[in-house]
Every structure is written in structure tokens, then in C-alpha cells.
Coordinates of C-alpha atoms and ligand atoms in Angstrom, one line a residue:
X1266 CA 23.6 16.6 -1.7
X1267 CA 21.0 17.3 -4.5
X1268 CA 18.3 19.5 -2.6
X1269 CA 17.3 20.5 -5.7
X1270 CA 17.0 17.4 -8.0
X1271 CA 14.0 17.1 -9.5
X1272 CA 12.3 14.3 -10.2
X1273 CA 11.0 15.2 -13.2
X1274 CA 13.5 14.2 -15.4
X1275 CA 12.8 10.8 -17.0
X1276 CA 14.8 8.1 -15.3
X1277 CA 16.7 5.8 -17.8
X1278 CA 15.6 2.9 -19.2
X1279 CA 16.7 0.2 -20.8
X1280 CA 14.7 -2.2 -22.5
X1281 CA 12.0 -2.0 -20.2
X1282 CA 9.4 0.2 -18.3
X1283 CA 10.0 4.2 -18.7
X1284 CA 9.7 5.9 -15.5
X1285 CA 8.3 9.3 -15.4
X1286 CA 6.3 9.8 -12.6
X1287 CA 5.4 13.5 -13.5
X1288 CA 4.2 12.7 -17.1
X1289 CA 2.2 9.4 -16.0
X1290 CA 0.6 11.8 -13.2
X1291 CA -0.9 14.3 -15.7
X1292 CA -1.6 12.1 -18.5
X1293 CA -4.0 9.9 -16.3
X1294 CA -5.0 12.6 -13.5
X1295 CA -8.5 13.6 -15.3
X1296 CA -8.9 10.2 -16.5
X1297 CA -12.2 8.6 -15.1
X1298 CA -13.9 4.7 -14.8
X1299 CA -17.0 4.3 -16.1
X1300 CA -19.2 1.1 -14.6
X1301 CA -22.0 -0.3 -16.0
X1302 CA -23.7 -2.3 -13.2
X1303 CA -25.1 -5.6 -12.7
X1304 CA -23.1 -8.2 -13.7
X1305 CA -21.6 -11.0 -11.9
X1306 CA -17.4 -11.7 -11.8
X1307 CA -17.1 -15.0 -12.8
X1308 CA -13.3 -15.8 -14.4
X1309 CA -9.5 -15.5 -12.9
X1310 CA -8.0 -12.9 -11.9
X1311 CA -3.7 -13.2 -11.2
X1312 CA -2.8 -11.1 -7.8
X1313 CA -0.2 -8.9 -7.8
X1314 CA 2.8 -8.9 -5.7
X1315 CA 2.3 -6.6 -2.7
X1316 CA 2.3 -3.1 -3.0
X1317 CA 3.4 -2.7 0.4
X1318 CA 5.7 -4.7 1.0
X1319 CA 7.2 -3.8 -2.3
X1320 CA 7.9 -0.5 -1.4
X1321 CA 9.8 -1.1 1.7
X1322 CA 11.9 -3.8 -0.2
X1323 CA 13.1 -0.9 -3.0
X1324 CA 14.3 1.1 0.3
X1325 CA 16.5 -2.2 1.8
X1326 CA 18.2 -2.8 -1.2
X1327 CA 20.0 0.7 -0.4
X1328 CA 21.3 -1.1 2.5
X1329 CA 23.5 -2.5 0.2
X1330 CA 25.7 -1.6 -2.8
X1331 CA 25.3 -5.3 -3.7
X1332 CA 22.3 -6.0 -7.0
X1333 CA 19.2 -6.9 -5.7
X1334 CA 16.5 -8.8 -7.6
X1335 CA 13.2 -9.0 -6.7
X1336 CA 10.5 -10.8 -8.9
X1337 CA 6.6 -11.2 -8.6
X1338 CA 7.1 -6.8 -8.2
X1339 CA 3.6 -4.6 -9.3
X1340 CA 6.1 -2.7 -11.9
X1341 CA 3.0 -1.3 -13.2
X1342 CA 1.9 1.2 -10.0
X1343 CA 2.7 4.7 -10.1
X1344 CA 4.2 4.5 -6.4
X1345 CA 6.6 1.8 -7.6
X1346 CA 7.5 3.8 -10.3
X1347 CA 7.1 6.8 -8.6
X1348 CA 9.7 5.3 -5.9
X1349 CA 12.3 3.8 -8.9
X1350 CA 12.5 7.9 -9.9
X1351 CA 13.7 8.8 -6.4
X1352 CA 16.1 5.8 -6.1
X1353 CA 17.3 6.8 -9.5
X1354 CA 17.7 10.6 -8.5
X1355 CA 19.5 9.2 -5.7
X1356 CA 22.1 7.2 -7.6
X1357 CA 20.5 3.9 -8.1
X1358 CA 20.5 1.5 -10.9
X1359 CA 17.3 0.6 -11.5
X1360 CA 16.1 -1.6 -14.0
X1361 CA 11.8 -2.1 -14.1
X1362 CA 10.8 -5.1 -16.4
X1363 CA 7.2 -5.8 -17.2
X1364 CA 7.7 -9.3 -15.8
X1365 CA 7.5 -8.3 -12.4
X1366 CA 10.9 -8.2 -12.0
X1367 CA 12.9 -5.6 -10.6
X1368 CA 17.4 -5.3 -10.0
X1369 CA 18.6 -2.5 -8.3
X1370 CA 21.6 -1.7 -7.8
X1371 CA 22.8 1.3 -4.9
X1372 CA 26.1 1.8 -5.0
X1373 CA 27.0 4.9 -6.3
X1374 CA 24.3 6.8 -4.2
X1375 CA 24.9 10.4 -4.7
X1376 CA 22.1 11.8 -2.9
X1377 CA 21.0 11.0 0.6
X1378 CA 17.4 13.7 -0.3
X1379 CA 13.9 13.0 -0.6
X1380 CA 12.4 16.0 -1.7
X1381 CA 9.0 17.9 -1.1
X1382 CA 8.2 17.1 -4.6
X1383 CA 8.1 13.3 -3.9
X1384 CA 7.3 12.7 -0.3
X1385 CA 4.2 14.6 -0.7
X1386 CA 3.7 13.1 -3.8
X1387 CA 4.1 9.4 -2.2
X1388 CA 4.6 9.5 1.9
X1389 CA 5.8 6.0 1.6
X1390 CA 9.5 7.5 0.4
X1391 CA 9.9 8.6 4.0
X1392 CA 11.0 4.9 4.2
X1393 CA 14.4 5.6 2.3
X1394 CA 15.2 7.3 5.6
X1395 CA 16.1 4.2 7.8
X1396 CA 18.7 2.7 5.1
X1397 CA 19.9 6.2 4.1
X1398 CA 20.9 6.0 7.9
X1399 CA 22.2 3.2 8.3
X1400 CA 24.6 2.7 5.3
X1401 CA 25.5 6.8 5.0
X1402 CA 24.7 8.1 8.6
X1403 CA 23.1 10.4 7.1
X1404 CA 19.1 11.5 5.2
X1405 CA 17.7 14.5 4.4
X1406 CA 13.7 13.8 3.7
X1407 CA 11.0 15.9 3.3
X1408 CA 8.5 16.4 5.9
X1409 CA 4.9 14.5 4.8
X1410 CA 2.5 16.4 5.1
X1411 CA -1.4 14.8 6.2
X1412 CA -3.5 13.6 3.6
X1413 CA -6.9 12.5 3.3
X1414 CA -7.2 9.6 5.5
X1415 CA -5.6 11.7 8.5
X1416 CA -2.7 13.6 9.9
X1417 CA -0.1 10.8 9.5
X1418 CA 2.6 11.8 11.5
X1419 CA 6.5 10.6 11.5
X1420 CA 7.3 11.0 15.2
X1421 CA 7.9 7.1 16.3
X1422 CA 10.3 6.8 13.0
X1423 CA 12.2 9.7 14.3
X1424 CA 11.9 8.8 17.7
X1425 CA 13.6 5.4 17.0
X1426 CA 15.9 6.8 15.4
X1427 CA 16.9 9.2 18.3
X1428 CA 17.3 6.4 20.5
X1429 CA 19.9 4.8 18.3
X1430 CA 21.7 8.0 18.7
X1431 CA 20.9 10.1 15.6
X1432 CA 20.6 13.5 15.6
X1433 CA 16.8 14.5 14.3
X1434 CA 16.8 18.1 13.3
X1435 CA 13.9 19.8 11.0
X1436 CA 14.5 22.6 8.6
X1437 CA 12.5 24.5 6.3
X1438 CA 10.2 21.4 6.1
X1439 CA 12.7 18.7 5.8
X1440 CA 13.6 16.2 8.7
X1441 CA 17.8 16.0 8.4
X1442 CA 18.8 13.1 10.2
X1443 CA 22.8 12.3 11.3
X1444 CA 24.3 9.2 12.8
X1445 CA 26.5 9.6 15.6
X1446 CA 30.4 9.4 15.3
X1447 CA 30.8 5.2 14.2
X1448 CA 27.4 4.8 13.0
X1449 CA 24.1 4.2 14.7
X1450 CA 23.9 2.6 17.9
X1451 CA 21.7 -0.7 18.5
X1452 CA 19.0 0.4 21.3
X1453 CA 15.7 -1.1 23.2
X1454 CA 12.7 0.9 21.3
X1455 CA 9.1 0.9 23.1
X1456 CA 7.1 1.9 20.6
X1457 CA 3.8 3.9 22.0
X1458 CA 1.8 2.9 19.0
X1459 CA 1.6 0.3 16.8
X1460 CA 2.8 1.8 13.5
X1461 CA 3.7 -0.2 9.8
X1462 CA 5.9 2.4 8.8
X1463 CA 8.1 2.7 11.9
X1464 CA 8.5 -0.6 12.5
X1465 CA 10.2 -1.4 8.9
X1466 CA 11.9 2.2 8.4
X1467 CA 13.7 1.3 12.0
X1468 CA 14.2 -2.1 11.6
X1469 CA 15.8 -1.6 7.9
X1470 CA 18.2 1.5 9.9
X1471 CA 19.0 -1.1 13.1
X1472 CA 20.5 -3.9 10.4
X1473 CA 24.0 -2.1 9.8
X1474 CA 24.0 -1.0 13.3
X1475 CA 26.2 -1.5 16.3
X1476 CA 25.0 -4.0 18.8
X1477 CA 21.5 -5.7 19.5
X1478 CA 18.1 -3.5 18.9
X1479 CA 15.0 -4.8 19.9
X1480 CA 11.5 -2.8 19.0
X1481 CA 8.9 -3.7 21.5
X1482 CA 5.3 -3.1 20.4
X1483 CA 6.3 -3.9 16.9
X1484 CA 3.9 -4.3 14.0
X1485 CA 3.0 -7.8 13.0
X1486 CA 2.0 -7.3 9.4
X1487 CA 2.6 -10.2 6.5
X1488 CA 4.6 -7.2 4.4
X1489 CA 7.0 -6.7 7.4
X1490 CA 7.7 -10.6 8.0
X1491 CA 8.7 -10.3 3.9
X1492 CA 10.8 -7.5 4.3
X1493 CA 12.5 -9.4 6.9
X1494 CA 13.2 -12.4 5.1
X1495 CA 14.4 -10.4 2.3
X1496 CA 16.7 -8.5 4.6
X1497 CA 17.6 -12.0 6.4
X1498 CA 18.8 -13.1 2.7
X1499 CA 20.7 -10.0 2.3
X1500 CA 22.6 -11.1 5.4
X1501 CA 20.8 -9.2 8.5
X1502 CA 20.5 -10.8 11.9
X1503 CA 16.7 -11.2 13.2
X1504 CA 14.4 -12.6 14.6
X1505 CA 10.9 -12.3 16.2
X1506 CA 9.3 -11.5 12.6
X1507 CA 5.2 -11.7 13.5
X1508 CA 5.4 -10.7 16.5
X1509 CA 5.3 -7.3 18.5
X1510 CA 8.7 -8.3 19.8
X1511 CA 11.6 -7.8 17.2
X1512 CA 15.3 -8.3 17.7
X1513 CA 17.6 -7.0 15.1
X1514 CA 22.0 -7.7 16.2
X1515 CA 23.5 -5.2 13.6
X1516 CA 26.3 -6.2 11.3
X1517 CA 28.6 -4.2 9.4
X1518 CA 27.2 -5.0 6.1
X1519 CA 24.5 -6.4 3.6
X1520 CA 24.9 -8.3 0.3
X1521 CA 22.7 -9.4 -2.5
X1522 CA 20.2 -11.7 -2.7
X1523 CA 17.0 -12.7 -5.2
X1524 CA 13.6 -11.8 -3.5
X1525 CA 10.0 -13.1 -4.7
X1526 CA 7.2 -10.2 -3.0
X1527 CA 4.5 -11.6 -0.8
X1528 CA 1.0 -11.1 -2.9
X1529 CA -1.0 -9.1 -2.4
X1530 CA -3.6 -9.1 0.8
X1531 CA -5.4 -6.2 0.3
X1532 CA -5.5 -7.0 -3.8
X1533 CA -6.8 -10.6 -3.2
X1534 CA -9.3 -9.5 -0.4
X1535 CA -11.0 -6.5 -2.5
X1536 CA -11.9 -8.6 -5.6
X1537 CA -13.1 -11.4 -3.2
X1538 CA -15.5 -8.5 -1.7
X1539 CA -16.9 -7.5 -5.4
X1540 CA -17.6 -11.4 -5.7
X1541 CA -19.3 -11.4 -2.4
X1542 CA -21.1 -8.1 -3.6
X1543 CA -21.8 -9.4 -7.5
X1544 CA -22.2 -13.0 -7.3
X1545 CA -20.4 -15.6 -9.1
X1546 CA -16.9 -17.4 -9.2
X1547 CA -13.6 -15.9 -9.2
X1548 CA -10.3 -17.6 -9.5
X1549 CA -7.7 -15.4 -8.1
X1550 CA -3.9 -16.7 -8.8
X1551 CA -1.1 -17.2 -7.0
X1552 CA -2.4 -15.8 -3.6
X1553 CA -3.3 -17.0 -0.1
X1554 CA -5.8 -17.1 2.8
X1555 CA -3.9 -17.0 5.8
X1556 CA -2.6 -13.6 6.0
X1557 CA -6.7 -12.5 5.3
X1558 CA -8.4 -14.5 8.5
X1559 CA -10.2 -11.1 10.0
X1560 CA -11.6 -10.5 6.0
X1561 CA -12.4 -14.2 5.4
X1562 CA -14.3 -14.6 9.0
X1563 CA -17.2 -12.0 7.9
X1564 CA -17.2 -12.7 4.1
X1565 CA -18.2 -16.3 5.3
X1566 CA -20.4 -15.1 8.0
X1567 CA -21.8 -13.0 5.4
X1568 CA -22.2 -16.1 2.6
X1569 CA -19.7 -15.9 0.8
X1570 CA -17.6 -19.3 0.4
X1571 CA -14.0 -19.6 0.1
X1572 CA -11.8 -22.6 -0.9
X1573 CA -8.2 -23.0 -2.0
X1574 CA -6.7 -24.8 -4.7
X1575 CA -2.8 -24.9 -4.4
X1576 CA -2.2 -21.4 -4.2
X1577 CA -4.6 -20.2 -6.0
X1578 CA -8.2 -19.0 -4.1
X1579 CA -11.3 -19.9 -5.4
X1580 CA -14.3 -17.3 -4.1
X1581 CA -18.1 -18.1 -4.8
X1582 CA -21.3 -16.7 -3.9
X1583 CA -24.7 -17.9 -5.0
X1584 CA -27.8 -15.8 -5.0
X1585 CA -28.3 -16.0 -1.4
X1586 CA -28.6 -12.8 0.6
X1587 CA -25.7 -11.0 2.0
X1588 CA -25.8 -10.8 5.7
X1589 CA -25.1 -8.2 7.6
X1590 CA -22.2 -7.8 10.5
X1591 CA -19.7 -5.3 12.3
X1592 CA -16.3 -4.6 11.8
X1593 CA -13.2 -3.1 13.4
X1594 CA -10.4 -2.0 11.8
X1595 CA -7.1 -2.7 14.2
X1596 CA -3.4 -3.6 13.6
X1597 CA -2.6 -7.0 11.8
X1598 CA -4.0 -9.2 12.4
X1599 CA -7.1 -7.5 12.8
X1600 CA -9.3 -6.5 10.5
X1601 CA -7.5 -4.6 7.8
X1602 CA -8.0 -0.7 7.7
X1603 CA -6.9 -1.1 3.9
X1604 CA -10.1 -3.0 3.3
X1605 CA -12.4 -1.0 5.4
X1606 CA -13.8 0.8 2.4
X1607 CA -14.3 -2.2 0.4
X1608 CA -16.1 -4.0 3.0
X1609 CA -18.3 -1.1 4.0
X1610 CA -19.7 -1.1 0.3
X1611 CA -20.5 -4.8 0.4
X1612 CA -22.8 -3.9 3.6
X1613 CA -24.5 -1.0 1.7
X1614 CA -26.2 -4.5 0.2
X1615 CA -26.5 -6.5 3.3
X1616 CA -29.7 -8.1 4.8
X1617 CA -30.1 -6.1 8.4
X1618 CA -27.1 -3.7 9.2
X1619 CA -23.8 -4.0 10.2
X1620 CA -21.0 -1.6 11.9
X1621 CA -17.4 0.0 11.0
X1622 CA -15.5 1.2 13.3
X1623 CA -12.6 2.7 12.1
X1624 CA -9.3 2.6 14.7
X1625 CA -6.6 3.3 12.9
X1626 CA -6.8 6.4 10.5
X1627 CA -9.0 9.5 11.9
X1628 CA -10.5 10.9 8.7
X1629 CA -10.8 7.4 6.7
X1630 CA -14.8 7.9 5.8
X1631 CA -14.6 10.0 3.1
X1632 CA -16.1 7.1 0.5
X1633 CA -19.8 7.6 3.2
X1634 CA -20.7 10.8 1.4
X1635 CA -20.2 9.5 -2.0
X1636 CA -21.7 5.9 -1.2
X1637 CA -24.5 7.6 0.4
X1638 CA -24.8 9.6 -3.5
X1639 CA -25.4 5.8 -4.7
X1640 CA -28.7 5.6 -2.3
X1641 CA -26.5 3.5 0.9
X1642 CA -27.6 3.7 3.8
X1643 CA -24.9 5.0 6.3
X1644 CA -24.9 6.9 9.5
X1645 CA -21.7 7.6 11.1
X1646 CA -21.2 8.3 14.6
X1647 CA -17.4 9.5 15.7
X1648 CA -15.0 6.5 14.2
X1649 CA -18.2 4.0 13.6
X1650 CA -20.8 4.2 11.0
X1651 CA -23.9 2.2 11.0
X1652 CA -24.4 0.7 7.3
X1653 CA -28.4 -0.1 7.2
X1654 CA -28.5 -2.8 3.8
X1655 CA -30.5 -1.1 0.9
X1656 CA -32.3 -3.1 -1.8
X1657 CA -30.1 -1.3 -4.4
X1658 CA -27.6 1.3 -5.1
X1659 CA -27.9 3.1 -8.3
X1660 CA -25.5 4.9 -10.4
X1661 CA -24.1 8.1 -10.2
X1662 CA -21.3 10.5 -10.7
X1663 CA -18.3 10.1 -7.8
X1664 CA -15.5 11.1 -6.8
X1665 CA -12.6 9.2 -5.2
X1666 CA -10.7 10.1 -2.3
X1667 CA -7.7 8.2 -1.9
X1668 CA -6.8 4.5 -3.1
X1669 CA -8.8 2.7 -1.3
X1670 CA -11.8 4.6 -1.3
X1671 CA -11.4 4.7 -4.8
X1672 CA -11.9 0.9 -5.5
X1673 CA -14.5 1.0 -2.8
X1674 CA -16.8 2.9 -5.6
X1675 CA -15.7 0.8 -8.3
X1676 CA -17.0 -2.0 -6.5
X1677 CA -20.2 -0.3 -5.6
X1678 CA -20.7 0.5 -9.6
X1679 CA -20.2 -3.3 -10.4
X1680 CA -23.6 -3.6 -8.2
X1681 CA -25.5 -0.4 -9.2
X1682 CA -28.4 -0.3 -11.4
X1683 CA -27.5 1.6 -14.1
X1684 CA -23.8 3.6 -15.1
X1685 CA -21.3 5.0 -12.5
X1686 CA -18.1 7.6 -13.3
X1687 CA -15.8 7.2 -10.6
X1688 CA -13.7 10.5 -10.8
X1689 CA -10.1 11.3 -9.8
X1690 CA -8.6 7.5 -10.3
X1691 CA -5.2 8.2 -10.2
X1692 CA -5.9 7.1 -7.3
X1693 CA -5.9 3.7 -7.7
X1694 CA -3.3 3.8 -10.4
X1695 CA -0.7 3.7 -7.5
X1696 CA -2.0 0.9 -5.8
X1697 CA -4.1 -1.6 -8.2
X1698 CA -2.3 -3.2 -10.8
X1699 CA -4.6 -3.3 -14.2
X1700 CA -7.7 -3.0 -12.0
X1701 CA -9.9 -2.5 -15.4
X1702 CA -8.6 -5.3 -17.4
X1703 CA -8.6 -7.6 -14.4
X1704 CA -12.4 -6.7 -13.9
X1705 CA -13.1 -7.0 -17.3
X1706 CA -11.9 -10.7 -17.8
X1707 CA -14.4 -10.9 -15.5
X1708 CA -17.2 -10.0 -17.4
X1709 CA -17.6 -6.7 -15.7
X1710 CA -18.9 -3.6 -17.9
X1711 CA -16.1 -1.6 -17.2
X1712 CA -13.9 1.3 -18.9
X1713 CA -11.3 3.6 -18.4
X1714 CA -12.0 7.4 -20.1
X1715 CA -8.9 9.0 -20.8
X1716 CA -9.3 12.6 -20.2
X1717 CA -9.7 13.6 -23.7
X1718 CA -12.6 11.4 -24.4
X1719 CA -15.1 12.2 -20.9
X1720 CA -18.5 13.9 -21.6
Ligands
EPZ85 C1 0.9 1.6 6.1 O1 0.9 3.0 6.3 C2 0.3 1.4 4.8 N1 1.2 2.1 3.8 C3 -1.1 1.9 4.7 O2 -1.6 1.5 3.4 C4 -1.9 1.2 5.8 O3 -3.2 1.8 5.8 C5 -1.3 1.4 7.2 O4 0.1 1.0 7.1 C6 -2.0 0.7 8.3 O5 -2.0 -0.7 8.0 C7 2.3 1.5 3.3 O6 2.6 0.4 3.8 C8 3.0 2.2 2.3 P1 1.1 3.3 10.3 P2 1.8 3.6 7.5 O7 2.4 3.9 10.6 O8 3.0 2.8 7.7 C9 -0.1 6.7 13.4 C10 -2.9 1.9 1.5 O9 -4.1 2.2 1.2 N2 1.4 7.1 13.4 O10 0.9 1.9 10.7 O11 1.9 5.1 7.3 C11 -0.7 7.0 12.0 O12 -1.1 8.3 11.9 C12 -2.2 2.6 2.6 O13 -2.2 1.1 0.8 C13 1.8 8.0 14.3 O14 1.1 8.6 15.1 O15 0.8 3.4 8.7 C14 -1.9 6.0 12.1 O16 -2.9 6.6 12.8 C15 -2.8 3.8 3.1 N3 3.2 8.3 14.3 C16 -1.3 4.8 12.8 O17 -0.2 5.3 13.5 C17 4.1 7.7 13.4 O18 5.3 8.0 13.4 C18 -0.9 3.7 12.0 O19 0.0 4.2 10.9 C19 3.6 6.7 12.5 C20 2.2 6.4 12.5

């Protein structure tokens, strides 16, 4: 094993995308968008392939030594890239084309190690630990640490693992994980919690294991049903996808297959909130409704009109007032903690008030104090904040938090009289594909500063 391997070296390319997550981090880390408010969105924008889902499906395609293709992939995020380093470091062939589409190929993994320098980097490559598991019987990651939006513990991954027999032992920060003797047992997982994370990182480990393993109190979200139809194609037995009930009968091993990501949810529902906070009409391609019902139900409440052509989303709002109405974020398919921010900010321009409570993530307010800098009106009480609607929000300096937070402001400067510097955006560089140029064939006064050129 490789404790040491850094992730700084540039992972090979071919003809394609250049990986260097430590480079793409400093060049863009000072790097700041500048918004010039008050104009409406009116144009298309395409949607990305999930982010989320994304991630997860890099990690099964160690499950087998087999190539995997994946197309409709957001290439262009730093945690994608960020991820294709650490699969490289590991042993993978990775090949990243600006197309969307993505072949990996794991089988001469010589590293089962996800170091500090990632995983605190990106938490989401705790998720190589499940197929690591599986396939090797054996992982080595690097203990996350909390981050902004709250603590963020791993204890139901690690506790599923247990009960499949692994040994869990942590040391000097890193969680080393070891299948028993013949590989990891199939087992009957009650999870305490509803948690994304621990439902794919033990349903990816329970696909190459022995016998039946069934998580009760699984997570329902769209990204997991993907991942388990790509892991379905790959040759894994299970069923129950979208429900909280998930059966997984281990077999001995995966194969290859050709995978097109899910879009977007959380892409597709933030640019439909700046058209319900701007005005306008906003094509957004190849994307769909269904997995966004707990958005869609208070955008239309609120005004806004949705309709779908084929699979593309067309999103409209006239002049009309926005009105106001409460919120709670909850596991899929509630109302998405992912778009919490973003909905908050359209409420800062509401008619009447509305309320947020936030159940998932303990510390996920951290865009009130700067929204509050923009003249909203927000009091918040424990997990809930009231948002009284203001006439206006005016532009100011702010800084960004964490991703979604981030695009929360963004949206707030497309309403704001006058200019607003979002600061810190490499933020949203891991989760928002081409967030600028996307807003800007919109008709949106919008610009990215590159360190070297902010007053
Ligand atoms: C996923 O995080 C997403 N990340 C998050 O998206 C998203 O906010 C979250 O799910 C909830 O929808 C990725 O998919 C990469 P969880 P995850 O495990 O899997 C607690 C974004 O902006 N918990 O469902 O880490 C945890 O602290 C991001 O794109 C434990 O207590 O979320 C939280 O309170 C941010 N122990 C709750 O469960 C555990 O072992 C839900 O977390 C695991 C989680």
C-alpha cells in the first residue's frame, strides 16, 4: 500500500481532460463572480449529468477489473476530477473526455488508500471504501473530518460494514477496514438514520458478497436507483431500488457495462429557482421533473410555472409576485437539503414570509449572515429561519461557504440592485458545471475574476 502517494502528481492523460486536482485548486481558489443585477434568464440552459450520482458510479466501476463507460459524466467538476486523481493513484485507467464521457478501467489496483490529502479535500472518496472491500477485502481511508454544513460522521458506513463481518479499526486518523477470511459476509443492516452515503458505500461492498444483504431504512434518492442500475448492468443482484427496503444476493464477480448518469436534480432545480427569482423563460435540456416534486410543489405555489417538452423543462415566470411558503428539508423525497439555500434566497423576495427548517445537516445556514449583508430579511430560530420578503436586495461583497451556499448568493446577485462579488467560489467549481457561461447565455451580467485581475 501507498500511504504515502500523493495526489499531486498529474494523472495521465491522453487526448483529453488533464487532471490535477492540486493545481486547478490554487489556480481558481482566489478567483471571485461578479453579478450585475437585474436581469431576467430567458434562453437554454443543457443540465449536467449528476454530480452525485457520478461520484458513486467512479467508485463501482472498482468492483470490477472489467472497462466501464459512462457518458452524459460532469467531466468538468473539480470533485470528478478530483476523484479520477485518486482512482488513478490507486491503479486505475482513467480516461476523462470533454464529451461527458468517462472509461475506467480497475484492474491493476495497486493501492487500496485514500489519503488525508483527498478525503478531506473531497469526503465523497470515503465511498471507494465499500468496493475496495468487496473486490480486495481490504481499504485503508482517511478519516473525514466535519466541514461547514456539520459534523458528518461515517459511523453507519462502518457499522454496515461490521455486520458483514469486517474488521473496522482506526489509526492515526485513518479508518483500516479488513474482510473476514472468504470475503465479506451478506447480512440484515437496520440502519438508525437515513443516510445517502451509507446506503450506496454498503450496497456497492454487499454486491461481491456472500449470501443475501438486505439494508432496511435505506435511502431512496434518484442517484442511488442509478447507481443500482448501473451496478445491475455490471451484473449485481438487486432489487427494492426506491425504497427504504434494499436486497442485494452477492455474486462472485462484476463485469462491464456502458452507463448514461441520471441529470442533474439539484442543477435543474437551482436555475429553475433564479427563473422564479428573475423572471423570464428558461429551457433547461435533457432533464426531468419527477425526481424534483417537493421543489416543483412550492415553485408553483409560489408562481412559478413549469411545463415539459420531451425531456427537456420549460420554466416561466411572469411579473407576478412571488409568494411566500415554508419548507422542510428531509430525506428523498422530501424537500431537498441540496436546494435549501437556493430556495431560501428566492423567499428573501417573497410576498409575506415563509419558513426553512433545516433536518438534515446541523450547521447548513451559513448563506443567512451573508444574505442578510444583501438587506434579507431572515431570523433563525434553532434549525428553522423565518425569511420575511423584502422589496429588494442590493449588492454587496460575500463570501461563500460551501457549494450550495455558494450558488445561493449567485442567485441572490442576479436579483440585486446593483454589483455583487461572491468570494471563495471554488466552491461551486466542484459541483456546477460552467455555472457562468450557462448564466450568461441567459442574458445574465455575470463574470468570473481570476485572481490576478480582482480590485
Ligand atoms: C450526500 O451526502 C450528498 N453528497 C450531499 O450533497 C447531500 O446533501 C446529502 O447526501 C443529503 O442528501 C454526495 O452525494 C456526494 P448523508 P452524504 O449520509 O451521503 C448523518 C452537495 O451539496 N450521517 O445522507 O454525506 C449526516 O451527518 C452535498 O452536493 C451520520 O450520522 O449525506 C447527516 O446529518 C453536500 N452517520 C445525515 O446523516 C453516517 O455514517 C445525512 O447524511 C452518515 C451520515
Amino acid at each position: 500500500m501507498n500511504q504515502n502517494a500523493s495526489l499531486l502528481k498529474t494523472v495521465e492523460t491522453t487526448d483529453f481532460i488533464t487532471i490535477d486536482p492540486h493545481k486547478a485548486m490554487q489556480a481558481s481558489s482566489l478567483d471571485k463572480i461578479r453579478v450585475q443585477g437585474g436581469t431576467q434568464l430567458n434562453g437554454t440552459i443543457p443540465i449536467s449529468g449528476a454530480k452525485n450520482a457520478a461520484l458513486k458510479h467512479m467508485c463501482a466501476a472498482m468492483l470490477t477489473s472489467d472497462l466501464i463507460q459512462f457518458t452524459n459524466m460532469p467531466v468538468g467538476l473539480k470533485d470528478i476530477q478530483t476523484l479520477a486523481a485518486l482512482m488513478k493513484e490507486m491503479g486505475a485507467d482513467m480516461t476523462l473526455r470533454s464529451d461527458g464521457t468517462m472509461f475506467i478501467k480497475a484492474e491493476n489496483i495497486h493501492s487500496t488508500e485514500a489519503p488525508y490529502d483527498l478525503v478531506r479535500r473531497m469526503r465523497a472518496s470515503v465511498l471507494v471504501m465499500g468496493p475496495l472491500l468487496g473486490r480486495f477485502g481490504e481499504a485503508t481511508v482517511s478519516l473525514p473530518g466535519g466541514c461547514t454544513i456539520g459534523s458528518r460522521p461515517i459511523d453507519l458506513h462502518l457499522e454496515g460494514f461490521r455486520a458483514m463481518g469486517a474488521e473496522i479499526i482506526l489509526e492515526e486518523g485513518y479508518v483500516k477496514a479488513k474482510a473476514p477470511v472468504g470475503g465479506l459476509r451478506g447480512a440484515k443492516i437496520i440502519f438508525p438514520k437515513v443516510s445517502v452515503g451509507a446506503t450506496e458505500n454498503v450496497m456497492m461492498a454487499a454486491t461481491l458478497a456472500k449470501g443475501e444483504t438486505i439494508l432496511i431504512n435505506a435511502a431512496r434518492e434518484p442517484e442511488i436507483i442509478d447507481q443500482g442500475n448501473a451496478l445491475i448492468k455490471m451484473g449485481a443482484k438487486i432489487s427494492g431500488l426506491g425504497t427504504s427496503e434494499i436486497h442485494i444476493e452477492g455474486v462472485p464477480a462484476l463485469h462491464g457495462m456502458t452507463h448514461d448518469v441520471l441529470p442533474d436534480r439539484i442543477e435543474t432545480g437551482t436555475f429553475m429557482i433564479g427563473v422564479a427569482l428573475t423572471g423570464g423563460t428558461v429551457r433547461l435540456q435533457h432533464t426531468r421533473t419527477d425526481f424534483l416534486t417537493s421543489l416543483i410543489a412550492p415553485l408553483e405555489k409560489a408562481g412559478v410555472t413549469i411545463d415539459l417538452d420531451g425531456d427537456d423543462v420549460i420554466v416561466h415566470r411572469n411579473g407576478k409576485p412571488l409568494v411566500g411558503t415554508d419548507i422542510m428539508t428531509e430525506p428523498y423525497p422530501g424537500f431537498a437539503t441540496d436546494l435549501q439555500a437556493q430556495f431560501m434566497t428566492m423567499l428573501t423576495m417573497c410576498e409575506g414570509a415563509g419558513m426553512v427548517t433545516e433536518t438534515i445537516f446541523e450547521n447548513r445556514f451559513m448563506h443567512v449572515p451573508e444574505l442578510r449583508r444583501m438587506g434579507a430579511d431572515i431570523t433563525v430560530q434553532g434549525n428553522s429561519a423565518i425569511v420575511r420578503g423584502v422589496t429588494k436586495l442590493k449588492g454587496a461583497e460575500v463570501m461563500a461557504t460551501d457549494l450550495r451556499a455558494s450558488v445561493s448568493l449567485i442567485l441572490a446577485g442576479l436579483v440585486a440592485e446593483g454589483e455583487t462579488t461572491v468570494d471563495r467560489i471554488y466552491h461551486l467549481d466542484r459541483g456546477y458545471e460552467n455555472l457562468v457561461g450557462k448564466l450568461e447565455a441567459c442574458g445574465a451580467k455575470v463574470e468570473r475574476l481570476s485572481s490576478s485581475r480582482v480590485e
